[in-house]
Short mmCIF file of C-alpha atoms in Angstrom, two decimals:
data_model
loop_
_atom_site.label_atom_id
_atom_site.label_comp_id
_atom_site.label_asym_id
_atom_site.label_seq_id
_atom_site.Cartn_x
_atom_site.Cartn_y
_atom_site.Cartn_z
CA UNK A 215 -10.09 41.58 -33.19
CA UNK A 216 -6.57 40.73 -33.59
CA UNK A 217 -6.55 39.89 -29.50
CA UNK A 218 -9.74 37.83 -29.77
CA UNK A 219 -7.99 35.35 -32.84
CA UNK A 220 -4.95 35.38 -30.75
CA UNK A 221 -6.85 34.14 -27.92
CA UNK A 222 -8.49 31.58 -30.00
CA UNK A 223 -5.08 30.11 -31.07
CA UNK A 224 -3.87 29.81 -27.52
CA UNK A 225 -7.21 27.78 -26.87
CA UNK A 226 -6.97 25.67 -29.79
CA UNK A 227 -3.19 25.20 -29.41
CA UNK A 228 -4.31 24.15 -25.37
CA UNK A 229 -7.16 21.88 -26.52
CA UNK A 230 -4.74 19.98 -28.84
CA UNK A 231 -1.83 19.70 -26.35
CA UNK A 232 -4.60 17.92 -23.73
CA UNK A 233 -6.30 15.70 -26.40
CA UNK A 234 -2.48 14.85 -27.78
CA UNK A 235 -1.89 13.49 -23.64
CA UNK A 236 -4.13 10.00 -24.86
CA UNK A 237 -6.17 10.08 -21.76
CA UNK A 238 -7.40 6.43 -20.80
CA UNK A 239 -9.51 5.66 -17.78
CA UNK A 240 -9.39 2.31 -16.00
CA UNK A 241 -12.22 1.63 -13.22
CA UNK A 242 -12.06 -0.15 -10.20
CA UNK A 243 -14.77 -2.14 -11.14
CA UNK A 244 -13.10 -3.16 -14.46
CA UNK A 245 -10.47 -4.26 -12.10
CA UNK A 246 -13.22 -6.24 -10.96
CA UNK A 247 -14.02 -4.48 -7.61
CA UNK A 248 -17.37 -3.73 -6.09
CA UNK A 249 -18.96 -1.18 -4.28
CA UNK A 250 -17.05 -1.28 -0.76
CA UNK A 251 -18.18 0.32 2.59
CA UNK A 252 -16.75 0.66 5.73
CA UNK A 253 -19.31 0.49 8.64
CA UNK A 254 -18.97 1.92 12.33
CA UNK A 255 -16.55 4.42 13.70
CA UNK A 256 -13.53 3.54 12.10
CA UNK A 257 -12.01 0.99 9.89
CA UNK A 258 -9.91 0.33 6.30
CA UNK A 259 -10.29 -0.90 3.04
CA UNK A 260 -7.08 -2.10 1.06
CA UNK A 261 -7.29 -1.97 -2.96
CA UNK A 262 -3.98 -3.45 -5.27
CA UNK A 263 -4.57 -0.80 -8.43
CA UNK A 264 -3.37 -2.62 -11.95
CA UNK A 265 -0.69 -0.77 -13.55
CA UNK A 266 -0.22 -1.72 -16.81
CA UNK A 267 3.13 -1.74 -19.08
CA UNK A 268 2.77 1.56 -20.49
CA UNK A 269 1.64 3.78 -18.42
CA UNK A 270 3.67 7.29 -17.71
CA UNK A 271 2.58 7.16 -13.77
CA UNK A 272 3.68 10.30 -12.94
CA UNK A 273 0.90 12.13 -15.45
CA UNK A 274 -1.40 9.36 -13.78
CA UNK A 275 -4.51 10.87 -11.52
CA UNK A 276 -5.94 8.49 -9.05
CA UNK A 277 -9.95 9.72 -9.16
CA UNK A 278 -11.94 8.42 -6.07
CA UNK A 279 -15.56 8.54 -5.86
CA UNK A 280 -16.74 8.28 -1.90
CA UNK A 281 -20.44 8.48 -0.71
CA UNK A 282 -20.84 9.24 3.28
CA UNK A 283 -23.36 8.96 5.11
CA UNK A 284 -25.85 11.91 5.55
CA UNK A 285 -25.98 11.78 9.35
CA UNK A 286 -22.35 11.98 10.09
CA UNK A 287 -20.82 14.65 11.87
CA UNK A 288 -18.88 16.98 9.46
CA UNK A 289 -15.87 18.29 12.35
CA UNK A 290 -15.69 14.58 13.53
CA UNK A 291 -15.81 12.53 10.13
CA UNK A 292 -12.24 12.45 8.48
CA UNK A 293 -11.07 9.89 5.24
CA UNK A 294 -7.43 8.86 4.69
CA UNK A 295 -6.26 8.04 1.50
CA UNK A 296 -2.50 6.08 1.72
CA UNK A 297 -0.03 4.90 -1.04
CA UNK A 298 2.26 2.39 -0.52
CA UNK A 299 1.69 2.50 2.99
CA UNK A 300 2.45 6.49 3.32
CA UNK A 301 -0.33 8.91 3.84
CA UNK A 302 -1.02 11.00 0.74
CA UNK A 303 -4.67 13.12 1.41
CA UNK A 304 -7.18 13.64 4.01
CA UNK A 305 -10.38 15.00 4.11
CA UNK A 306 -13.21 15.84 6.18
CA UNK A 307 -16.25 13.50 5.49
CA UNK A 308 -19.62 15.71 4.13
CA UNK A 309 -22.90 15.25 2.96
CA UNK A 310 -25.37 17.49 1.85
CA UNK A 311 -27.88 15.44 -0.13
CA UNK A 312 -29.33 12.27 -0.46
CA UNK A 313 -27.30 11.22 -4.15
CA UNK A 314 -24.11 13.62 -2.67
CA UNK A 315 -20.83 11.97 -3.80
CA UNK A 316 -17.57 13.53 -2.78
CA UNK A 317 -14.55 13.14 -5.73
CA UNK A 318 -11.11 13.66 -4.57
CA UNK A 319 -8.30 13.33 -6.87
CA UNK A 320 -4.72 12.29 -5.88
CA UNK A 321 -1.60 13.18 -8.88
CA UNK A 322 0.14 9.49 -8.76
CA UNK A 323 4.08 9.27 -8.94
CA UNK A 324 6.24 6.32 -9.55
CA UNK A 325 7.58 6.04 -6.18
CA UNK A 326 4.09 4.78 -5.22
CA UNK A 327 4.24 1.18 -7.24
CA UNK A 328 5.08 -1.69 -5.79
CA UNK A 329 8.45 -2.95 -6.81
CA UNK A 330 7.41 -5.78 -9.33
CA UNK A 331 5.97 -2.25 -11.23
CA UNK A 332 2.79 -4.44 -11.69
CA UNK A 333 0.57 -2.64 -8.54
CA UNK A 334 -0.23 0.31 -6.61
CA UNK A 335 -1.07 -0.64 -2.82
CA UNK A 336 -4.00 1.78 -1.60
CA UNK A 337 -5.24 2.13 1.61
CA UNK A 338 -8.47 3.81 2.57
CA UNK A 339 -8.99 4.95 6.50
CA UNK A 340 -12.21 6.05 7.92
CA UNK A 341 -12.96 7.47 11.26
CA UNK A 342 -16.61 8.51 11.87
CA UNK A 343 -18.87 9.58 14.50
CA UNK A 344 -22.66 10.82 14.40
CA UNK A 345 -22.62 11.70 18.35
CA UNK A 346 -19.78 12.54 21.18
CA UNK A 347 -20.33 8.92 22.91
CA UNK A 348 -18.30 6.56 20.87
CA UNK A 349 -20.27 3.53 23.34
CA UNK A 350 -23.48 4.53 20.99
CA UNK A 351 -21.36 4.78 17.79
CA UNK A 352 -20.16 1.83 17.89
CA UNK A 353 -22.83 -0.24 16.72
CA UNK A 354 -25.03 2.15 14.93
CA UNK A 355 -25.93 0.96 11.41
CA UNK A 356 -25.94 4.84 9.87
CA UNK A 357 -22.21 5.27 10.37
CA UNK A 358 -20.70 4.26 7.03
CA UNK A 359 -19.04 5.84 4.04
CA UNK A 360 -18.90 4.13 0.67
CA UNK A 361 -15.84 4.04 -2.16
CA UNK A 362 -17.92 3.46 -5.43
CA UNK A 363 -16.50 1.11 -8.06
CA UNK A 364 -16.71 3.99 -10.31
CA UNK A 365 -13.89 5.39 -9.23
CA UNK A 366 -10.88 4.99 -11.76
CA UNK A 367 -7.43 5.71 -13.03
CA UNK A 368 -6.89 8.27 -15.30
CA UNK A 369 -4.14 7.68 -17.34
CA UNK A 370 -1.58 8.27 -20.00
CA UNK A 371 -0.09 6.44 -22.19
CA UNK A 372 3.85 6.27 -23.39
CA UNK A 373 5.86 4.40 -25.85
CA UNK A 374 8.80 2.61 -23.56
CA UNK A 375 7.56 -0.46 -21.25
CA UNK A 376 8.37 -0.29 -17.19
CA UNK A 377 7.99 -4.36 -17.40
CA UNK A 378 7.39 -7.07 -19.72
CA UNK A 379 3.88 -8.56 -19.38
CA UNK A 380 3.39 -12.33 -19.63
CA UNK A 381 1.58 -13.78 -22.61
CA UNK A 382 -1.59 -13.72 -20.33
CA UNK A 383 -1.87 -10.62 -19.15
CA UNK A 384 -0.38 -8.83 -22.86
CA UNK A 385 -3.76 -10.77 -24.16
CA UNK A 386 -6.03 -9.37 -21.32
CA UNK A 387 -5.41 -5.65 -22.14
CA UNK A 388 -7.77 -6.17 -24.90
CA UNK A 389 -11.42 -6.45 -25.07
CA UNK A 390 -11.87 -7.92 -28.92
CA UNK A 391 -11.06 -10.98 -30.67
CA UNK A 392 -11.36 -10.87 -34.45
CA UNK A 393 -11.35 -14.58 -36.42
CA UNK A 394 -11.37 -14.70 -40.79
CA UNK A 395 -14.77 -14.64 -42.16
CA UNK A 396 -13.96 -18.26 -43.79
CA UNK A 397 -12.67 -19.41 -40.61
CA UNK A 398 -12.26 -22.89 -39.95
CA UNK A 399 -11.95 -25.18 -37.27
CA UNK A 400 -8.63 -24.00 -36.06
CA UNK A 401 -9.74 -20.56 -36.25
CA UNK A 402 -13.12 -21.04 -34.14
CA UNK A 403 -10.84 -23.18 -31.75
CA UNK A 404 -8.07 -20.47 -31.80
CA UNK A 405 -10.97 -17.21 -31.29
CA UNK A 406 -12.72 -19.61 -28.52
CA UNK A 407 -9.35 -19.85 -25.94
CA UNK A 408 -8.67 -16.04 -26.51
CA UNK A 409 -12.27 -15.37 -25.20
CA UNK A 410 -11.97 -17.78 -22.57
CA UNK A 411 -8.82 -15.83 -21.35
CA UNK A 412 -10.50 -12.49 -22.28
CA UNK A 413 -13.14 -13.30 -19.91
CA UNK A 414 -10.71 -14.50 -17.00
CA UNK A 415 -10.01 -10.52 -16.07
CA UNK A 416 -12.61 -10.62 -13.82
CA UNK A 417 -13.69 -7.01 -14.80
CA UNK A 418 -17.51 -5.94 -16.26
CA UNK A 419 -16.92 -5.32 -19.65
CA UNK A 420 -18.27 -6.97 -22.78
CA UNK A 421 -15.63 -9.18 -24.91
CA UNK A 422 -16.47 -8.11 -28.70
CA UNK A 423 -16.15 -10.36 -31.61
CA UNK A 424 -15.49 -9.67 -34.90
CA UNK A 425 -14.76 -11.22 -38.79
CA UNK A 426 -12.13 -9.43 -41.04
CA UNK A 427 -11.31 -10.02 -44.87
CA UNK A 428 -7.80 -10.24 -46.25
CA UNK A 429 -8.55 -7.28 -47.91
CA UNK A 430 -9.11 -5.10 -45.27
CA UNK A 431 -7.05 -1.68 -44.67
CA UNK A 432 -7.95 -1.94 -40.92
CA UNK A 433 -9.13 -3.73 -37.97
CA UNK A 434 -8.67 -1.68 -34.93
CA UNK A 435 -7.47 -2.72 -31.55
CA UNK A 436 -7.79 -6.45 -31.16
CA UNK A 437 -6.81 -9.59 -30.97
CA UNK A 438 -6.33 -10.83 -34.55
CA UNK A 439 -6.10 -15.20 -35.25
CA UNK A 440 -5.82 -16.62 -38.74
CA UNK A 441 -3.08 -18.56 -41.01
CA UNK A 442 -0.81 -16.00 -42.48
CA UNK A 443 -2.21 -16.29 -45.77
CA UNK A 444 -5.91 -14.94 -44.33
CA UNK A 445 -3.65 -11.66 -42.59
CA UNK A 446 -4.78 -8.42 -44.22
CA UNK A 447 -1.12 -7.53 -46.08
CA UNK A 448 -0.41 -4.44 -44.29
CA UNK A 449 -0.49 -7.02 -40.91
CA UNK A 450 1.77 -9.59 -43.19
CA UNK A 451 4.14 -6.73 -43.15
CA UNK A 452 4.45 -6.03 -39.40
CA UNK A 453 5.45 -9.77 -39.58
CA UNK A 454 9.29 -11.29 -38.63
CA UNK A 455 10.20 -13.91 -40.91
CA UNK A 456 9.33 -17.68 -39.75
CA UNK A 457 9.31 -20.90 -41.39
CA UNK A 458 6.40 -23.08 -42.64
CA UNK A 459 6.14 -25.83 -39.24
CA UNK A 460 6.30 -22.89 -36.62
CA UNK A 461 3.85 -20.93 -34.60
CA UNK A 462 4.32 -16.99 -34.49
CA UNK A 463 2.51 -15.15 -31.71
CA UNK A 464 3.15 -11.27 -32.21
CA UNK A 465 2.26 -7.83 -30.42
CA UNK A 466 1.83 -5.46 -33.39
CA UNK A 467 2.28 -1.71 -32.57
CA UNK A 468 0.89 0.21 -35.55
CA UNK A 469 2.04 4.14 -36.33
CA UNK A 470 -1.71 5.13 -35.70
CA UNK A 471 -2.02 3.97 -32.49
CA UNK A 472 -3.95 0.45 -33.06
CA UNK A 473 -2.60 -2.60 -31.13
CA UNK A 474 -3.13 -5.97 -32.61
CA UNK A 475 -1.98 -9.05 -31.36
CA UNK A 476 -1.20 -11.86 -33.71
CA UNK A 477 -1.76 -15.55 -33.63
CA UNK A 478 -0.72 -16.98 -36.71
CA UNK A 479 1.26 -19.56 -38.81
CA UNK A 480 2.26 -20.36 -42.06
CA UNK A 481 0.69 -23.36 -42.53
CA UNK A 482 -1.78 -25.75 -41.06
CA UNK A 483 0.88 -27.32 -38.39
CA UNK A 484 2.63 -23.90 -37.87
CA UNK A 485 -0.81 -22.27 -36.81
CA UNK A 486 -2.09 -25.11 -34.52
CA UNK A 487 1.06 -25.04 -32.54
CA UNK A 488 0.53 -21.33 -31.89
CA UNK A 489 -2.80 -22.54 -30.67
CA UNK A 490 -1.93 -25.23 -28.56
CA UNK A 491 1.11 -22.54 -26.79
CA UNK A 492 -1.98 -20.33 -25.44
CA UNK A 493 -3.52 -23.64 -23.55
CA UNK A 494 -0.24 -24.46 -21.80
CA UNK A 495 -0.40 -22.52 -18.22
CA UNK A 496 3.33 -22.16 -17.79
CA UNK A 497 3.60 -20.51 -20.73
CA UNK A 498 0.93 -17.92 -20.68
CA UNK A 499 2.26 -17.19 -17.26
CA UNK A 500 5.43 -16.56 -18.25
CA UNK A 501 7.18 -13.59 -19.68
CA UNK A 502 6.72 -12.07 -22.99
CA UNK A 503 7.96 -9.07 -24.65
CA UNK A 504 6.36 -8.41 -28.16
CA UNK A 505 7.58 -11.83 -30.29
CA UNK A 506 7.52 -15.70 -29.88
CA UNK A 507 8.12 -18.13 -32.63
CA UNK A 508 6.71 -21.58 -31.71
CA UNK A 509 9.11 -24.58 -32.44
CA UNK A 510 6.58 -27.59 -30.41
CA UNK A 511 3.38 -26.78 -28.90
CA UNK A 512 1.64 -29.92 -27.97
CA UNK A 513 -1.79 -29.82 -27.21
CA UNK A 514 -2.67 -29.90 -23.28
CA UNK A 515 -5.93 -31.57 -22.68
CA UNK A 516 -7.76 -31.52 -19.31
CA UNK A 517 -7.08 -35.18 -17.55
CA UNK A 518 -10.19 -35.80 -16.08
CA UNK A 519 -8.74 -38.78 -13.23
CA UNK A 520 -5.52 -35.89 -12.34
CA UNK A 521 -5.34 -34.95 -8.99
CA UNK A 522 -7.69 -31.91 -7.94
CA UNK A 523 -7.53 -29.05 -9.30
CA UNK A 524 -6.17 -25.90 -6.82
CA UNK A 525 -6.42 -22.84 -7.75
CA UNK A 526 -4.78 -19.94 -5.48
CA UNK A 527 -6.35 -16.50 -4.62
CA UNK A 528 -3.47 -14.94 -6.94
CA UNK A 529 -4.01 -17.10 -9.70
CA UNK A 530 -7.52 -16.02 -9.78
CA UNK A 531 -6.34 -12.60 -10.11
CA UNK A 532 -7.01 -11.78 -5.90
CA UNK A 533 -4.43 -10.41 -3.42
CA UNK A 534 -4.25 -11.01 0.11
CA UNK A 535 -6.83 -8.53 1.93
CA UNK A 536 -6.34 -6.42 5.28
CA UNK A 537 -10.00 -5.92 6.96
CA UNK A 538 -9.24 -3.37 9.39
CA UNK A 539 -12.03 -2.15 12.08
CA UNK A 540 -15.01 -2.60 14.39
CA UNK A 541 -18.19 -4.50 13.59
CA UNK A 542 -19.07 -6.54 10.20
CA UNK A 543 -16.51 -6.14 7.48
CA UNK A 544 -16.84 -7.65 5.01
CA UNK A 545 -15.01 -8.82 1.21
CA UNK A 546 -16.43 -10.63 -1.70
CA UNK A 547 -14.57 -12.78 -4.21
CA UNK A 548 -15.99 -14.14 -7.33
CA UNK A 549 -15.27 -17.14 -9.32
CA UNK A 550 -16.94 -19.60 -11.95
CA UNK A 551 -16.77 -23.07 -12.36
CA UNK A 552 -15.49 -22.48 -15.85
CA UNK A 553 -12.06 -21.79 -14.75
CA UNK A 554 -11.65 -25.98 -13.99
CA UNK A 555 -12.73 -26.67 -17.69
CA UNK A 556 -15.30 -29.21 -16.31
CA UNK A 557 -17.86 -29.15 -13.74
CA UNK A 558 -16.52 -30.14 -10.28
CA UNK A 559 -18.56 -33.30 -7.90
CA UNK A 560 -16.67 -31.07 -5.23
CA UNK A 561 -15.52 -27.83 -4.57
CA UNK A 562 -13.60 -27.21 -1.77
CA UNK A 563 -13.02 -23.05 -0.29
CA UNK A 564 -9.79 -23.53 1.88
CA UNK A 565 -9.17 -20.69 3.45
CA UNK A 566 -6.39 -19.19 5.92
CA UNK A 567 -6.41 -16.06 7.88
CA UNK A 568 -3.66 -14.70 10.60
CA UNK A 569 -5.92 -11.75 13.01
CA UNK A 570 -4.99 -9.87 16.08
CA UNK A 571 -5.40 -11.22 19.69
CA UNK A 572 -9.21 -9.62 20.58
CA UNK A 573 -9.02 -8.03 23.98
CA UNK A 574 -10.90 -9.35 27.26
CA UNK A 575 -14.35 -8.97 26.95
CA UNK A 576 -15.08 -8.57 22.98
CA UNK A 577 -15.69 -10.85 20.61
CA UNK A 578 -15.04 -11.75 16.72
CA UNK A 579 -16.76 -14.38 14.19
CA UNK A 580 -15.86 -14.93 10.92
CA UNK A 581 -18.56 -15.61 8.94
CA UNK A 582 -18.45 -17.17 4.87
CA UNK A 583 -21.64 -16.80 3.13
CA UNK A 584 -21.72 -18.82 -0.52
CA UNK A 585 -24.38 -16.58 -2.83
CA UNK A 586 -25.45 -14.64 0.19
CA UNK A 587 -26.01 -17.61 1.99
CA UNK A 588 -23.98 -18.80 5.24
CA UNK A 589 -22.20 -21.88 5.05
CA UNK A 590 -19.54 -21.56 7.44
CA UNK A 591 -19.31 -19.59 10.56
CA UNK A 592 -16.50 -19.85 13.77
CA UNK A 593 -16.11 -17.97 16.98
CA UNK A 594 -12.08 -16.01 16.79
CA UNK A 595 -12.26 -15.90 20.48
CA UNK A 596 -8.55 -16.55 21.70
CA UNK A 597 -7.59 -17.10 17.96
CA UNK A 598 -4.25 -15.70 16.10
CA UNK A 599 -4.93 -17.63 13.14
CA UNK A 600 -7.59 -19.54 11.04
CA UNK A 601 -6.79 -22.18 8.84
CA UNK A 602 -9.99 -24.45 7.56
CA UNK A 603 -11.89 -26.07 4.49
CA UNK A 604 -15.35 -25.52 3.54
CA UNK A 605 -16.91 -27.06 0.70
CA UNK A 606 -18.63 -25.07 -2.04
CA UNK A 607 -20.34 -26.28 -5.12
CA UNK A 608 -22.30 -24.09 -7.47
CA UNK A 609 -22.01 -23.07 -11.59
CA UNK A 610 -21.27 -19.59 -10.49
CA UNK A 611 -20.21 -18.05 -7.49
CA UNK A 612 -19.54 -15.18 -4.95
CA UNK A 613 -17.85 -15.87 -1.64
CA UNK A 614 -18.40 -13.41 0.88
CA UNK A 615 -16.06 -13.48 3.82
CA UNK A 616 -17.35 -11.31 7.05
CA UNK A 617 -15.27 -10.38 9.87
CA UNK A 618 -17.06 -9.34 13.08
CA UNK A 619 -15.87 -7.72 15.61
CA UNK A 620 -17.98 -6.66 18.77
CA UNK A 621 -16.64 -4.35 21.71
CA UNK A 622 -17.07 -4.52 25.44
CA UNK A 623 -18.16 -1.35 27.56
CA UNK A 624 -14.81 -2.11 29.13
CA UNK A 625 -12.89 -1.62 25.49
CA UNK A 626 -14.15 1.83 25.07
CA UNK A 627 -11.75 4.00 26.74
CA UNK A 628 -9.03 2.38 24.50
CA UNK A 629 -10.69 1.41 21.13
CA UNK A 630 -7.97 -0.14 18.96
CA UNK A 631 -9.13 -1.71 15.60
CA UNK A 632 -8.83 -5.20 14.90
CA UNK A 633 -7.68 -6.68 11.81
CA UNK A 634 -8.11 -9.86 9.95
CA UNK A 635 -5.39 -10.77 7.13
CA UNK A 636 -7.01 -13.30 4.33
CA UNK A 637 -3.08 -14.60 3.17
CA UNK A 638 -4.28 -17.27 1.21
CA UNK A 639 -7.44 -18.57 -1.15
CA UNK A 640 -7.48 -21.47 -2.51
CA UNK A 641 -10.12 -23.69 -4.55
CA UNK A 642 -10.00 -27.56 -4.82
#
């Protein structure tokens, strides 16, 4: 008896210590990835993994979930997984059923992020045959292995910061706005540009909205707008001291774990300038530890006869992409014609790409398809580069970009995979 209670401690005392780690998972598609495949015999998919201020890395487990294809031959069917450009895991490719999903996991460690601390570069590699003749591989449609969206960080959580966030992203870790239930017009205004920016992550998830009362004891993880005379008390206290005339904008840490940050000010004046600060780009792009006091925030209104309005890849919350391989590959990037604040006469996609030299005899096409319709498509035939403007317009869209490669009988004997480099993305 006394070595079954013993027992029972050691489990309980093990149960607490893994519930104390604060596990948090982070998907790819709340990174606002899809579903990627990579078709034919070999080829590479490059993902930029969000790492956010607080996150101990080196407790971090990178979870992939990869789908193969049924047909493909187990001792000739191998997956890559790289970090920062160094090879971390490989594995054979295998399939046993129809739904069968393979799930690898990879321990992360601090040596793989980038050096802004912001990113993890990964790099998937496929190579994948059904047969022993690569010349009937190479365009067969049942070679393919898919990296589902559902794959995701798992990771935890600790008190010191490895950077400082701008305003921006600080307000796009959370996923809840909360307004006063008497709000007024500064308050709707206020709630309305942090769900604007809320909804700029480009991830899946639903934004939630919620009222408080000055007399509430608590009101979780969100973002919290009012005049400081609507703040619950216990908030007021979290509070530095500012005059009536300024603007506070505040990351509250709270002892039981909630997160809540603050738009506030003590008066009328105070508050709007707060409000204003969150529609000036510069600012919201630029750094911010926990605190800023506003001084001036003048209100920036969209000039409707300003020059157009460009938007780059990165801005948009994109990174250049690497499409490595032989036959269609393909990336999608999403966008809405809410992020110009006023719908467009014309929308512009300019585009530039630097690609290997193809080899005698094969030939590449890069195709853009608007909605899963094509709208642009070019021959890459004695091409290093790519450089062009198409025009887009539609409320809300997906652009598809399609690299295709196709091999000559000649190539065969020395297959060496192509790549296209998508540098830039812009929007006018």
């Amino acid at each position: 008896m006394k070595t079954k209670s013993s027992l029972l401690v050691l489990f309980l005392l093990m149960a607490g210590s893994i519930i104390a780690q604060d596990f948090k998972t982070r998907s790819l598609e709340a990174m606002g990835y899809r579903n990627e495949s990579i078709m034919g015999i070999n080829g590479a998919i490059s993902y930029f993994l969000k790492v956010q201020p607080r996150d101990d890395v080196d407790r971090t487990n990178l979870i992939l979930q990869v789908k193969p294809s049924q047909v493909l031959r187990e001792d000739m069917s191998t997956i890559t997984v790289s970090l920062k450009d160094e090879p971390v895991y490989t594995t054979r490719l295998v399939a046993d059923a129809i739904d069968s999903v393979m799930t690898i996991v990879i321990p992360l460690n601090k040596r793989y992020v980038q050096e802004d601390g912001r990113f993890i570069k990964m790099r998937i590699d496929a190579k994948m045959a059904m047969s022993d003749e690569y010349c009937k591989d190479v365009d067969n449609p049942a070679i393919w292995v898919t990296v589902r969206n559902s794959s995701y960080l798992e990771v935890v959580k600790q008190d010191r910061t490895t950077y400082y966030h701008s305003l921006k992203e600080t307000i796009s870790e959370f996923n809840s706005v909360s307004t006063p239930v008497n709000a007024d017009l500064d308050d709707l205004t206020s709630g309305a540009i942090v769900f604007a920016l809320l909804k700029q992550k480009g991830g899946l998830e639903e934004i939630a909205t919620s009222n408080y009362r000055n007399t509430d004891s608590s009101v979780g993880t969100t973002v919290l707008t009012g005049l400081y005379s609507k703040l619950p008390p216990y908030i007021q206290a979290q509070l530095p001291e500012f005059k009536n005339g300024q603007g506070l904008i505040k990351n509250v840490i709270l002892d039981n774990g909630d997160y809540i940050f603050v738009i506030t000010g003590k008066d009328q004046e105070g508050y709007r300038k707060a409000i204003y600060t969150l529609t000036n780009y510069k600012i919201i792009n630029g750094s911010f530890t926990y605190t800023m006091i506003v001084d001036a925030g003048p209100p920036s209104y969209f000039d409707k006869n300003q020059l157009p309005v460009v938007f780059s890849l990165e801005e948009l919350g994109g990174t250049p992409k690497l499409m490595e391989g032989i036959g269609a590959l393909k990336t999608n990037y999403a966008f809405s014609l809410a992020d110009y604040n006023a719908i467009p006469k014309k929308l512009t996609f300019h585009l530039e790409a630097m690609l290997s030299l193809l080899k005698e005899g094969d030939r590449g096409f890069l195709n853009v398809y608007l909605n899963d319709n094509l709208v642009f498509s070019t021959d890459l035939h004695d091409k290093t580069s790519f450089n062009g403007d198409i025009e887009l317009l539609k409320c809300a869209s997906t652009v598809q970009v399609v690299f295709v490669r196709k091999v000559s009988l000649t190539s065969l004997d020395s297959l060496i995979p192509k790549h296209l480099t998508l540098c830039s993305l812009v929007k006018k």
